[in-house]
């Protein structure tokens, strides 16, 4: 009984809060949003007779002068943030004169930079996010299924979790009409039934050049000239580690370096979205028994091989709130020494997922991430092919993630 | 809807980029291109609708060429084998013209330094692939509008002479044949090398086309060859010297189209010769090749070629004579030197 009262109180309070929230939202939906100063027009800062400073933009509509007036201070005190510098700072006399001349002076919200909106309190808050630039931390639930006899304890299939972190940097070069993507220190740790994945550094280049890379003449019949500007790119990565990879829980795979060329058959105007096909080569070391690495990196067997990837990166809409990704990878390492020298193996991975931002704390986005993943690997050392399928649902908290801004690229890249 | 539009745009972009024919391209690249002055007259270049000049005629004898092809070879034991063959060639042809009208004389002087082919994965000598390489070859052809010879009588007598005249010189041709030989007294097959130290022919051209790259010459000349047999070992070889004292007869037909996109070269030679084994022997050589330029990237030609060749290499040191037959299909990429 003693517990029941506080519980009832809590439930009632929660229900009331929910109703109030719904009503507030309903009221908001009915009230038209106040006008807002435009970011791309000059702002005059004027002192009102009461000493307060306001931000003013005027425009002539027909024969009438209509002005918008926004507070220069937030409700919590201090100047509002993310505002343009004032073009002029004018006195109370000038404000009185303006009020006398204008047919209307309407209260408004201060301007907000691209990618931001402004609340009634005066605070600018981010509404568009560039998830290609961020430092992220995440946690997720990873139910995992293995389709071979090497499967781990079925009891742990639904009990796996994953922690992840990484740094992503993407630079859009307007002069080069190109984008440079960098990933640093990305990693995941999956448990219980440990699996570690890590990447030290990777770089990818893509471009949308308009100048032809070369001219092609054909001499079948009459000579004809073709301009060729292939949407090709390239990239490399350094040190990718997979400890206890899918379905092979005693092994360690350490790829030291990889380089590839890429073809982007489709890419958006800002190169944010793309479909990318990569083909390259890598080399590294493989430990059939992961404990051997404790005796030194000189243990294990060398491998070198071919790899190919198809990657889709798609942000739905222009806000960056909804993101879809698809990665299909094929790896064919050939072991260079040890008992399986000259023997190759096939690894295939597929990952499809969605990430949606549903909230932001101090403009740092919190996103929900869900994906499905499959992997199959050959292990020539034990003549086995194992398959693993996993799902993932979790949250990511991203830092930085600047506003996604659309500035048109110049017509042509610098020569 | 936006997604559908994006996907449609993606598909459009994909297909548009595939078929990006040089149709009125956007102005900036055109503005960035300064039309170079055509090197060999207006007909050497055409202008694209976008204003970009592009080359449509070439000199197939003046270029640095890399080739790669698949060759089928006679292995000397009644079977054929297929192998990859890579090639390299530097050639340069200069045409000199003197006088005008009936007194006009034209010299075509063509140099090739060096050129050859290698089959990297066919190794008759351990560590040494089969190859055929020539250090230098010069082909000269003199064309006169009114050809004549002057007999040194008193007074001198001028007689009509219905031939163009020329010279064909080849220095340092080294061949490592695919097939090793078994010399008498040895059980193991021994590698060998054929060295054409020098070959030169004085040539006459009854066709007298007067066109660059078109000739049919008959020649007679000398040649000196050395066969190097790796027996008992390639480090301690034995030699057979061969000299053809003006007993080498040859014929060569060459043709190229006006635009230089197609070139045909057929050569045959028969050379009775005296050997260091104090006997006469017979050596023969024939080769036919067709080159066709298919595309050009930034005005540098890329083409395909087909070649068939036959060499009869005579017996030496008791080793049997060798019929060396090959047929090759390949592609070539060139850097034009003119």
XYZ file of C-alpha atoms in Angstrom:
753
model
C 0.000 0.000 0.000
C 2.796 2.304 0.854
C 4.250 1.780 -2.612
C 0.946 2.042 -4.445
C 0.341 5.708 -3.586
C 3.515 7.088 -5.051
C 2.971 4.831 -8.087
C -0.521 6.196 -8.644
C 0.792 9.696 -8.174
C 3.488 9.073 -10.748
C 1.019 7.660 -13.264
C -1.358 10.587 -12.805
C 1.449 13.095 -13.152
C 2.721 11.365 -16.288
C -0.729 11.245 -17.819
C -1.289 14.903 -17.067
C 2.050 15.801 -18.586
C 1.236 13.837 -21.703
C -2.139 15.544 -22.083
C -0.595 18.977 -21.549
C 2.082 18.207 -24.116
C -0.539 17.099 -26.628
C -2.594 20.240 -25.992
C 0.439 22.469 -26.362
C 1.302 20.768 -29.626
C -2.293 21.067 -30.783
C -2.324 24.762 -29.883
C 0.966 25.207 -31.727
C -0.447 23.515 -34.756
C -3.361 25.961 -34.849
C -1.265 29.094 -34.406
C 0.453 30.262 -37.557
C 4.173 30.648 -37.029
C 5.336 34.206 -36.521
C 7.168 35.860 -39.396
C 10.934 35.665 -39.342
C 13.710 37.963 -40.458
C 15.436 36.722 -43.584
C 19.034 35.508 -43.319
C 20.000 36.780 -46.727
C 18.848 40.382 -46.171
C 20.553 43.133 -44.165
C 19.513 43.628 -40.550
C 19.320 46.993 -38.797
C 19.776 47.062 -35.056
C 17.738 49.856 -33.434
C 17.359 51.010 -29.885
C 13.776 51.384 -28.792
C 12.641 54.246 -26.523
C 12.585 51.808 -23.587
C 16.253 51.068 -24.158
C 15.833 47.579 -25.619
C 17.585 46.727 -28.850
C 15.626 45.158 -31.661
C 16.569 43.739 -35.030
C 14.640 45.243 -37.929
C 14.112 44.403 -41.582
C 11.801 46.492 -43.742
C 10.438 46.100 -47.190
C 8.026 48.049 -49.349
C 4.856 46.219 -50.338
C 2.979 48.309 -52.859
C 3.119 51.806 -51.398
C 3.359 50.575 -47.824
C 6.486 50.122 -45.783
C 6.206 46.941 -43.699
C 8.828 46.206 -41.061
C 9.613 43.123 -39.022
C 10.972 43.593 -35.549
C 12.697 40.865 -33.565
C 14.229 40.853 -30.130
C 17.971 41.057 -30.067
C 18.053 39.336 -26.704
C 16.951 35.902 -25.737
C 14.355 35.379 -23.064
C 17.032 34.023 -20.792
C 19.125 37.129 -21.211
C 22.073 37.976 -23.381
C 22.256 38.497 -27.118
C 20.710 35.847 -29.270
C 23.116 33.392 -30.852
C 23.724 32.528 -34.500
C 22.547 35.958 -35.662
C 23.980 38.098 -38.433
C 26.057 41.124 -37.568
C 23.958 44.274 -37.719
C 24.424 46.319 -40.860
C 23.660 49.527 -38.925
C 23.169 50.367 -35.282
C 20.643 53.159 -34.911
C 19.329 55.324 -32.106
C 15.886 55.583 -30.482
C 15.167 58.650 -32.617
C 15.711 56.630 -35.765
C 13.402 53.926 -34.397
C 10.647 56.497 -33.689
C 11.033 57.879 -37.187
C 10.791 54.379 -38.660
C 7.631 53.597 -36.685
C 6.115 56.843 -37.902
C 6.976 56.077 -41.528
C 6.036 52.406 -41.552
C 2.472 51.351 -42.030
C 3.112 48.153 -40.046
C 5.758 47.028 -37.577
C 5.187 43.345 -36.932
C 6.779 41.301 -34.166
C 8.947 38.539 -35.622
C 11.590 35.979 -34.872
C 15.185 36.877 -35.506
C 16.872 35.416 -38.546
C 18.560 32.005 -38.370
C 21.450 30.735 -40.464
C 20.956 27.940 -43.001
C 20.418 24.626 -41.264
C 18.985 26.320 -38.155
C 15.556 27.379 -36.973
C 14.859 29.842 -34.169
C 12.649 29.210 -31.199
C 10.350 31.803 -29.669
C 12.819 32.086 -26.818
C 15.339 33.458 -29.270
C 17.572 30.401 -29.308
C 18.677 29.084 -32.681
C 18.617 25.328 -32.924
C 19.966 23.027 -35.571
C 17.462 21.250 -37.794
C 19.717 19.916 -40.546
C 22.653 17.648 -39.882
C 25.678 16.565 -41.839
C 26.327 13.076 -40.519
C 29.430 12.759 -42.664
C 31.168 15.041 -40.179
C 30.906 13.772 -36.673
C 32.407 11.970 -33.739
C 29.992 9.301 -32.628
C 29.428 6.931 -29.775
C 26.797 4.254 -29.875
C 25.327 1.242 -28.220
C 23.070 -1.359 -29.722
C 21.468 -4.726 -29.364
C 22.848 -7.273 -31.825
C 20.976 -10.571 -32.058
C 23.268 -12.912 -33.968
C 22.676 -16.193 -35.754
C 25.286 -18.551 -37.110
C 24.318 -21.181 -39.609
C 27.054 -23.715 -38.960
C 28.147 -26.150 -36.361
C 30.681 -23.602 -35.161
C 27.855 -21.468 -33.840
C 28.270 -20.178 -30.359
C 25.879 -21.026 -27.603
C 22.316 -20.456 -28.909
C 21.464 -19.019 -25.535
C 23.612 -16.001 -26.320
C 22.022 -15.348 -29.723
C 19.624 -12.745 -28.415
C 21.877 -11.525 -25.662
C 24.560 -9.724 -27.628
C 25.274 -6.036 -27.388
C 27.621 -3.743 -29.195
C 29.455 -0.535 -28.390
C 30.845 1.613 -31.155
C 32.732 4.796 -31.761
C 34.346 6.595 -34.657
C 35.344 9.845 -36.276
C 34.065 10.801 -39.709
C 35.240 13.810 -41.651
C 33.995 14.817 -45.061
C 35.187 17.866 -46.949
C 33.366 19.157 -50.000
C 35.770 21.042 -52.233
C 33.900 23.564 -54.318
C 36.954 24.468 -56.364
C 37.622 20.836 -57.168
C 33.965 19.797 -57.397
C 35.052 16.884 -55.264
C 34.526 15.332 -51.855
C 37.108 13.862 -49.521
C 35.854 11.333 -46.951
C 38.000 10.347 -43.996
C 37.310 7.810 -41.269
C 39.538 7.710 -38.206
C 39.633 5.308 -35.295
C 36.354 3.576 -36.005
C 35.562 0.506 -34.038
C 32.964 -1.768 -32.580
C 33.086 -4.173 -29.690
C 30.423 -6.857 -29.668
C 29.758 -8.948 -26.568
C 29.073 -11.383 -24.957
C 30.911 -13.604 -27.384
C 33.475 -10.997 -28.106
C 34.166 -9.641 -31.561
C 36.297 -6.550 -32.151
C 36.416 -4.540 -35.350
C 38.659 -1.559 -35.773
C 39.883 0.802 -38.448
C 42.753 3.197 -37.956
C 42.327 5.404 -41.009
C 40.649 5.450 -44.366
C 40.373 7.996 -47.138
C 38.087 8.153 -50.161
C 37.962 10.614 -53.004
C 35.135 11.246 -55.400
C 34.509 14.029 -57.862
C 31.952 15.489 -60.188
C 34.275 17.004 -62.730
C 32.736 18.694 -65.727
C 35.919 19.127 -67.701
C 36.704 16.019 -69.721
C 39.466 13.891 -68.311
C 40.332 12.916 -71.847
C 38.998 12.884 -75.358
C 38.262 9.647 -77.140
C 38.247 9.442 -80.936
C 36.807 6.427 -82.668
C 37.721 5.434 -86.193
C 34.878 3.116 -87.035
C 33.483 4.736 -90.120
C 33.708 8.505 -89.839
C 35.930 9.673 -87.002
C 33.923 10.850 -83.991
C 35.064 12.571 -80.845
C 33.708 11.802 -77.397
C 34.329 13.749 -74.236
C 35.026 11.425 -71.342
C 34.673 12.622 -67.773
C 34.388 9.360 -65.874
C 33.115 9.710 -62.329
C 36.087 7.812 -60.986
C 37.620 8.080 -57.572
C 40.036 6.244 -55.379
C 40.815 5.554 -51.785
C 42.829 3.592 -49.301
C 42.708 2.378 -45.740
C 45.347 1.613 -43.177
C 45.133 -1.061 -40.503
C 41.772 -2.722 -40.264
C 41.483 -5.317 -37.563
C 38.849 -7.978 -37.056
C 39.375 -10.017 -33.923
C 37.200 -13.107 -33.720
C 35.511 -12.388 -37.074
C 32.023 -13.630 -37.863
C 31.729 -17.361 -37.394
C 35.458 -17.843 -36.762
C 35.866 -17.091 -33.164
C 39.429 -18.251 -32.650
C 40.997 -16.230 -35.424
C 42.394 -12.749 -35.935
C 42.478 -10.871 -39.234
C 44.694 -7.828 -39.501
C 44.650 -6.021 -42.858
C 47.602 -3.645 -42.922
C 46.766 -1.647 -46.010
C 44.327 -1.543 -48.873
C 44.039 0.683 -51.956
C 41.260 0.844 -54.493
C 39.883 2.673 -57.454
C 36.238 3.554 -57.496
C 33.485 4.311 -59.914
C 30.525 6.381 -58.814
C 27.776 5.646 -61.320
C 25.450 7.921 -59.384
C 26.169 10.785 -57.041
C 24.134 13.757 -55.927
C 25.045 17.329 -56.830
C 26.809 17.848 -53.496
C 28.343 14.338 -53.640
C 26.681 13.586 -50.294
C 24.669 10.728 -51.712
C 26.313 8.219 -53.942
C 26.477 4.729 -55.291
C 30.097 3.693 -55.313
C 31.728 0.603 -56.788
C 35.257 -0.098 -55.611
C 37.909 -2.592 -56.679
C 41.281 -2.872 -55.040
C 43.930 -4.952 -53.410
C 45.026 -5.419 -49.838
C 47.573 -7.244 -47.751
C 47.743 -8.275 -44.162
C 48.159 -11.128 -41.735
C 45.862 -13.855 -40.510
C 46.143 -15.820 -37.306
C 44.310 -19.111 -37.231
C 44.855 -19.041 -33.480
C 44.421 -15.493 -32.238
C 46.458 -16.200 -29.124
C 49.590 -16.498 -31.272
C 49.669 -12.764 -31.815
C 50.755 -12.374 -28.219
C 54.044 -13.974 -29.298
C 54.607 -11.136 -31.743
C 53.390 -9.819 -35.076
C 55.943 -12.114 -36.738
C 53.574 -15.003 -36.159
C 50.550 -15.611 -38.372
C 50.504 -15.956 -42.149
C 50.771 -13.210 -44.736
C 48.029 -12.733 -47.239
C 47.403 -10.463 -50.195
C 44.317 -10.301 -52.277
C 41.607 -8.630 -54.232
C 38.646 -6.841 -52.759
C 35.556 -5.225 -54.220
C 32.809 -3.195 -52.637
C 29.502 -1.678 -53.650
C 28.325 1.117 -51.375
C 25.158 3.130 -51.341
C 24.932 6.244 -49.181
C 21.643 8.055 -49.313
C 20.210 10.854 -47.180
C 16.472 11.158 -47.737
C 15.395 14.760 -48.068
C 17.744 17.651 -47.482
C 17.780 17.709 -43.706
C 20.068 14.733 -43.182
C 17.582 13.320 -40.673
C 16.987 10.072 -42.520
C 19.886 8.065 -43.879
C 20.017 4.763 -45.694
C 23.185 2.833 -46.348
C 24.086 -0.408 -48.067
C 27.529 -2.024 -48.168
C 28.307 -5.166 -50.123
C 31.861 -6.411 -49.900
C 33.858 -9.234 -51.418
C 37.364 -10.143 -50.294
C 39.632 -12.797 -51.704
C 42.791 -13.092 -49.635
C 45.448 -15.483 -50.917
C 47.708 -16.837 -48.197
C 51.346 -16.305 -49.041
C 53.093 -18.536 -46.545
C 52.353 -21.183 -43.989
C 50.621 -24.498 -44.621
C 48.060 -22.959 -46.968
C 50.459 -20.918 -49.091
C 48.881 -20.160 -52.456
C 45.380 -21.013 -51.300
C 42.672 -18.374 -51.507
C 39.547 -17.817 -49.498
C 36.304 -15.978 -50.164
C 34.734 -13.538 -47.760
C 31.440 -11.842 -48.502
C 29.754 -9.251 -46.321
C 26.465 -7.433 -46.740
C 25.111 -4.702 -44.541
C 21.931 -2.692 -45.064
C 20.658 -0.165 -42.618
C 18.884 3.024 -41.689
C 19.831 5.815 -39.319
C 17.333 8.474 -38.322
C 17.871 11.484 -36.093
C 14.999 11.844 -33.670
C 16.358 14.355 -31.176
C 19.245 16.685 -30.553
C 20.765 17.731 -27.278
C 22.433 21.108 -27.535
C 22.436 20.583 -31.316
C 24.251 17.265 -30.966
C 22.079 14.694 -32.726
C 20.807 11.508 -31.174
C 19.931 8.920 -33.771
C 18.258 5.559 -33.991
C 20.095 3.019 -36.061
C 18.874 -0.299 -37.357
C 20.594 -2.659 -39.735
C 20.817 -6.203 -40.981
C 24.136 -7.808 -41.683
C 25.348 -11.033 -43.179
C 28.801 -12.464 -43.593
C 30.217 -15.624 -44.998
C 33.848 -16.645 -44.736
C 35.960 -19.488 -45.993
C 38.585 -20.871 -43.693
C 40.933 -23.021 -45.779
C 42.842 -24.025 -42.656
C 39.915 -26.144 -41.501
C 38.114 -26.444 -44.849
C 34.977 -24.782 -43.583
C 32.662 -22.068 -44.776
C 30.733 -20.365 -42.064
C 27.833 -17.966 -42.317
C 26.637 -15.428 -39.799
C 23.549 -13.221 -39.898
C 22.933 -10.485 -37.424
C 20.527 -7.650 -36.813
C 21.317 -4.456 -35.017
C 19.146 -1.858 -33.313
C 20.596 0.881 -31.238
C 21.299 4.511 -30.554
C 24.101 6.781 -31.610
C 25.071 10.062 -30.093
C 27.006 12.278 -32.458
C 29.102 15.295 -31.702
C 29.896 18.122 -34.085
C 27.600 17.128 -37.036
C 27.440 20.628 -38.530
C 24.368 21.789 -40.423
C 24.043 20.264 -43.838
C 24.281 23.290 -46.107
C 23.515 23.300 -49.796
C 25.737 25.636 -51.707
C 25.717 24.972 -55.414
C 29.037 23.867 -56.823
C 30.634 26.064 -59.452
C 29.889 25.140 -63.042
C 33.407 23.840 -63.575
C 36.211 22.716 -61.355
C 39.493 24.588 -61.311
C 41.739 23.409 -64.110
C 8.322 11.539 -54.342
C 11.669 13.233 -53.784
C 13.266 9.811 -53.515
C 11.700 8.730 -56.794
C 12.944 11.916 -58.389
C 16.428 11.263 -57.016
C 16.436 7.725 -58.364
C 15.211 8.932 -61.752
C 17.891 11.618 -61.743
C 20.485 9.005 -60.850
C 19.447 6.775 -63.709
C 19.440 9.708 -66.112
C 22.906 10.765 -64.974
C 24.209 7.236 -65.303
C 22.982 6.800 -68.844
C 23.856 10.326 -69.851
C 27.436 9.839 -68.739
C 27.659 6.641 -70.772
C 26.563 8.277 -73.963
C 28.339 11.550 -73.553
C 28.928 12.056 -77.220
C 30.795 15.204 -78.025
C 27.707 17.122 -78.803
C 27.774 20.822 -78.136
C 29.430 20.524 -74.746
C 29.111 23.197 -72.175
C 31.183 26.223 -73.034
C 33.828 26.223 -70.328
C 35.926 23.254 -71.442
C 35.833 24.569 -74.947
C 37.086 27.895 -73.740
C 39.867 26.108 -71.877
C 41.128 24.368 -74.996
C 43.449 26.255 -77.237
C 43.255 24.699 -80.637
C 46.764 23.627 -81.569
C 47.929 24.353 -85.052
C 47.507 21.206 -87.141
C 50.905 19.683 -87.697
C 50.394 18.308 -91.123
C 47.837 20.472 -92.803
C 44.172 21.097 -92.180
C 43.107 17.555 -92.992
C 45.133 16.164 -90.118
C 42.616 17.526 -87.598
C 38.895 17.848 -87.476
C 36.868 20.087 -85.222
C 34.232 18.644 -82.902
C 30.840 20.349 -82.622
C 32.073 21.608 -79.262
C 35.057 23.279 -80.854
C 37.711 20.777 -79.830
C 40.187 19.823 -82.553
C 40.958 16.141 -82.790
C 43.404 14.234 -84.896
C 42.143 11.999 -87.657
C 45.321 11.098 -89.545
C 48.478 9.515 -88.226
C 51.926 8.435 -89.327
C 52.051 4.755 -88.351
C 55.835 4.694 -88.768
C 56.530 7.555 -86.365
C 55.498 6.516 -82.917
C 56.515 4.787 -79.725
C 54.391 1.683 -79.479
C 53.609 -0.819 -76.770
C 51.835 -3.996 -77.761
C 50.273 -6.910 -75.992
C 48.830 -9.920 -77.667
C 48.132 -13.586 -77.702
C 50.454 -15.565 -79.892
C 50.182 -19.137 -81.080
C 53.539 -20.813 -81.629
C 54.878 -23.965 -83.125
C 56.745 -25.649 -80.296
C 59.042 -27.566 -82.656
C 57.576 -30.912 -81.686
C 54.447 -30.864 -83.761
C 52.260 -29.090 -81.266
C 51.158 -25.519 -80.781
C 51.284 -23.468 -77.675
C 49.626 -20.176 -76.837
C 51.408 -17.448 -74.959
C 51.182 -13.808 -74.052
C 53.500 -11.617 -76.085
C 54.494 -8.061 -75.244
C 56.184 -5.741 -77.664
C 57.921 -2.413 -77.860
C 58.973 -0.257 -80.750
C 60.296 3.199 -81.462
C 59.966 4.321 -85.040
C 60.450 7.588 -86.850
C 59.972 8.380 -90.500
C 61.119 11.521 -92.215
C 60.234 12.418 -95.792
C 62.657 14.714 -97.632
C 61.616 16.385 -100.841
C 63.973 18.044 -103.288
C 63.030 19.924 -106.435
C 59.639 20.329 -108.052
C 57.767 19.086 -111.055
C 59.501 16.449 -113.139
C 62.722 16.973 -111.215
C 61.125 16.224 -107.898
C 62.892 13.657 -105.806
C 61.537 12.253 -102.565
C 63.422 10.302 -99.920
C 61.569 8.327 -97.299
C 63.918 7.568 -94.434
C 62.576 5.371 -91.686
C 64.356 4.413 -88.478
C 63.325 1.850 -85.870
C 65.350 1.799 -82.653
C 64.946 -0.665 -80.965
C 61.977 -2.932 -81.392
C 60.968 -6.446 -80.562
C 58.684 -8.802 -78.749
C 59.021 -10.936 -75.679
C 57.022 -13.910 -74.397
C 57.671 -13.512 -70.699
C 56.241 -16.841 -69.640
C 57.872 -18.983 -72.326
C 61.421 -19.696 -71.158
C 63.569 -22.010 -73.266
C 66.583 -20.890 -71.234
C 66.089 -20.906 -67.461
C 65.551 -17.315 -66.426
C 65.516 -16.017 -70.012
C 62.227 -15.696 -71.853
C 61.782 -16.272 -75.563
C 62.212 -12.992 -77.390
C 62.971 -11.451 -80.750
C 64.568 -8.013 -80.601
C 66.327 -5.808 -83.099
C 68.687 -3.021 -82.202
C 68.233 -0.872 -85.304
C 66.622 -0.998 -88.705
C 66.694 1.672 -91.382
C 64.620 1.661 -94.530
C 65.392 4.201 -97.221
C 63.476 4.679 -100.453
C 64.218 7.232 -103.140
C 61.472 8.225 -105.525
C 62.102 10.293 -108.614
C 59.409 11.646 -110.907
C 61.675 10.953 -113.913
C 63.875 8.079 -112.887
C 66.928 7.439 -115.008
C 70.456 6.176 -114.858
C 73.432 7.714 -116.561
C 75.835 5.413 -118.373
C 79.390 6.706 -118.210
C 79.995 6.711 -121.913
C 81.404 9.587 -123.837
C 79.183 11.379 -124.154
C 77.210 10.030 -121.157
C 73.991 8.270 -122.014
C 70.850 8.670 -119.935
C 68.580 5.641 -119.862
C 65.138 5.473 -118.326
C 65.070 3.383 -115.167
C 61.592 2.402 -114.057
C 62.372 1.757 -110.406
C 62.584 3.600 -107.154
C 65.748 2.620 -105.341
C 66.417 2.079 -101.715
C 68.296 0.429 -98.931
C 67.182 -1.813 -96.080
C 69.606 -2.215 -93.169
C 69.133 -4.250 -90.026
C 71.620 -4.414 -87.170
C 71.701 -6.608 -84.101
C 68.667 -8.839 -84.309
C 68.699 -11.363 -81.479
C 66.239 -14.239 -81.283
C 65.776 -16.774 -78.531
C 63.586 -19.388 -80.238
C 60.942 -21.215 -78.301
C 62.370 -24.579 -79.178
C 65.631 -25.847 -77.697
C 67.724 -28.253 -79.781
C 69.413 -31.553 -79.058
C 72.962 -31.556 -80.366
C 74.711 -34.800 -81.318
C 76.560 -36.176 -78.315
C 74.182 -34.587 -75.855
C 71.074 -36.024 -74.346
C 69.557 -32.895 -72.912
C 67.949 -30.178 -74.929
C 70.177 -27.155 -75.234
C 68.993 -23.590 -75.546
C 70.269 -21.543 -78.416
C 70.301 -17.988 -79.665
C 70.213 -16.743 -83.227
C 71.999 -13.423 -83.759
C 71.527 -11.505 -86.984
C 74.576 -9.315 -86.746
C 73.909 -7.346 -89.888
C 71.616 -7.611 -92.871
C 71.468 -5.135 -95.710
C 69.705 -5.136 -99.036
C 69.750 -2.840 -102.009
C 66.165 -2.532 -103.131
C 64.283 -1.656 -106.277
C 60.642 -0.652 -106.308
C 58.845 -1.242 -109.598
C 55.552 0.063 -108.155
C 56.921 3.596 -107.746
C 53.826 4.801 -105.938
C 55.462 7.982 -104.739
C 53.145 7.790 -101.708
C 54.426 7.699 -98.186
C 54.253 4.210 -96.768
C 53.399 2.509 -100.052
C 56.055 0.446 -101.756
C 56.846 -2.934 -103.200
C 60.559 -3.491 -103.152
C 62.704 -6.339 -104.352
C 66.096 -6.586 -102.784
C 69.378 -8.359 -102.952
C 71.922 -8.122 -100.236
C 74.313 -9.519 -97.703
C 73.803 -10.799 -94.227
C 75.909 -12.147 -91.421
C 74.384 -14.327 -88.704
C 75.718 -16.243 -85.755
C 74.007 -19.184 -84.080
C 74.975 -19.629 -80.457
C 74.332 -23.122 -79.080
C 74.294 -23.641 -75.341
C 76.171 -26.903 -75.413
C 77.776 -28.023 -73.249
C 76.272 -24.972 -71.487
C 75.081 -21.501 -72.318
C 78.116 -20.173 -70.413
C 80.426 -22.201 -72.708
C 78.639 -21.956 -76.023
C 79.564 -23.098 -79.475
C 79.077 -20.942 -82.533
C 78.075 -21.333 -86.149
C 78.782 -18.324 -88.352
C 76.729 -17.746 -91.471
C 77.506 -15.316 -94.284
C 75.313 -14.603 -97.289
C 77.585 -12.831 -99.817
C 75.013 -10.928 -101.878
C 72.987 -14.112 -102.062
C 70.112 -12.905 -99.940
C 67.003 -12.070 -101.908
C 64.020 -10.300 -100.413
C 60.678 -8.749 -101.231
C 58.666 -6.327 -99.181
C 55.206 -4.925 -99.739
C 54.024 -2.013 -97.674
C 50.771 -0.171 -97.813
C 49.063 2.398 -95.665
C 45.864 4.331 -96.133
C 45.930 8.096 -96.655
C 44.868 8.668 -93.061
C 47.435 6.201 -91.718
C 44.796 4.221 -89.841
C 45.568 0.990 -91.680
C 49.060 -0.269 -92.393
C 50.131 -3.521 -94.024
C 53.698 -4.825 -94.086
C 54.602 -8.099 -95.807
C 58.214 -9.196 -95.954
C 59.918 -12.293 -97.285
C 63.532 -13.269 -97.598
C 65.504 -16.266 -98.789
C 69.210 -16.397 -98.033
C 71.509 -19.152 -99.251
C 74.682 -18.679 -97.250
C 78.093 -20.123 -96.446
C 78.597 -21.408 -92.917
C 81.577 -21.899 -90.633
C 80.913 -25.629 -91.040
C 82.264 -25.171 -94.580
C 79.053 -25.816 -96.392
C 76.169 -23.966 -97.939
C 72.899 -23.698 -96.041
C 69.597 -22.006 -96.542
C 67.792 -19.545 -94.310
C 64.358 -18.083 -94.939
C 62.184 -15.590 -93.241
C 58.672 -14.294 -93.907
C 56.375 -12.016 -91.993
C 53.036 -10.332 -92.612
C 51.427 -7.801 -90.357
C 48.321 -5.639 -90.410
C 47.882 -2.719 -88.026
C 44.583 -0.877 -87.666
C 44.121 2.165 -85.462
C 40.734 1.816 -83.790
C 40.505 4.666 -81.312
C 42.601 7.508 -80.008
C 42.744 8.889 -76.502
C 43.859 12.492 -76.433
C 44.972 11.991 -80.050
C 47.253 9.072 -79.169
C 46.332 6.041 -81.255
C 45.258 2.683 -79.912
C 44.779 -0.144 -82.345
C 44.757 -3.829 -83.047
C 47.181 -5.883 -85.049
C 47.448 -9.309 -86.559
C 50.699 -10.923 -87.531
C 51.849 -14.218 -88.954
C 55.469 -15.155 -89.264
C 57.642 -17.986 -90.413
C 61.374 -18.551 -90.106
C 63.388 -21.411 -91.426
C 66.519 -21.682 -89.359
C 68.960 -24.163 -90.883
C 70.707 -27.045 -89.210
C 73.934 -26.359 -87.381
C 76.342 -28.491 -85.351
C 74.182 -31.428 -86.232
C 71.063 -29.930 -84.748
C 68.052 -30.220 -87.003
C 66.653 -27.296 -88.918
C 63.838 -25.430 -87.241
C 60.533 -24.207 -88.596
C 59.528 -21.303 -86.396
C 55.897 -20.397 -87.016
C 53.761 -17.986 -85.093
C 50.505 -16.093 -85.384
C 49.624 -13.200 -83.130
C 46.571 -11.079 -82.387
C 47.012 -8.108 -80.139
C 46.400 -4.520 -79.284
C 48.791 -1.626 -79.439
C 48.997 1.706 -77.683
C 51.182 4.378 -79.166
C 52.568 7.818 -78.558
C 52.782 9.678 -81.814
C 56.109 11.275 -82.549
C 54.681 13.416 -85.333
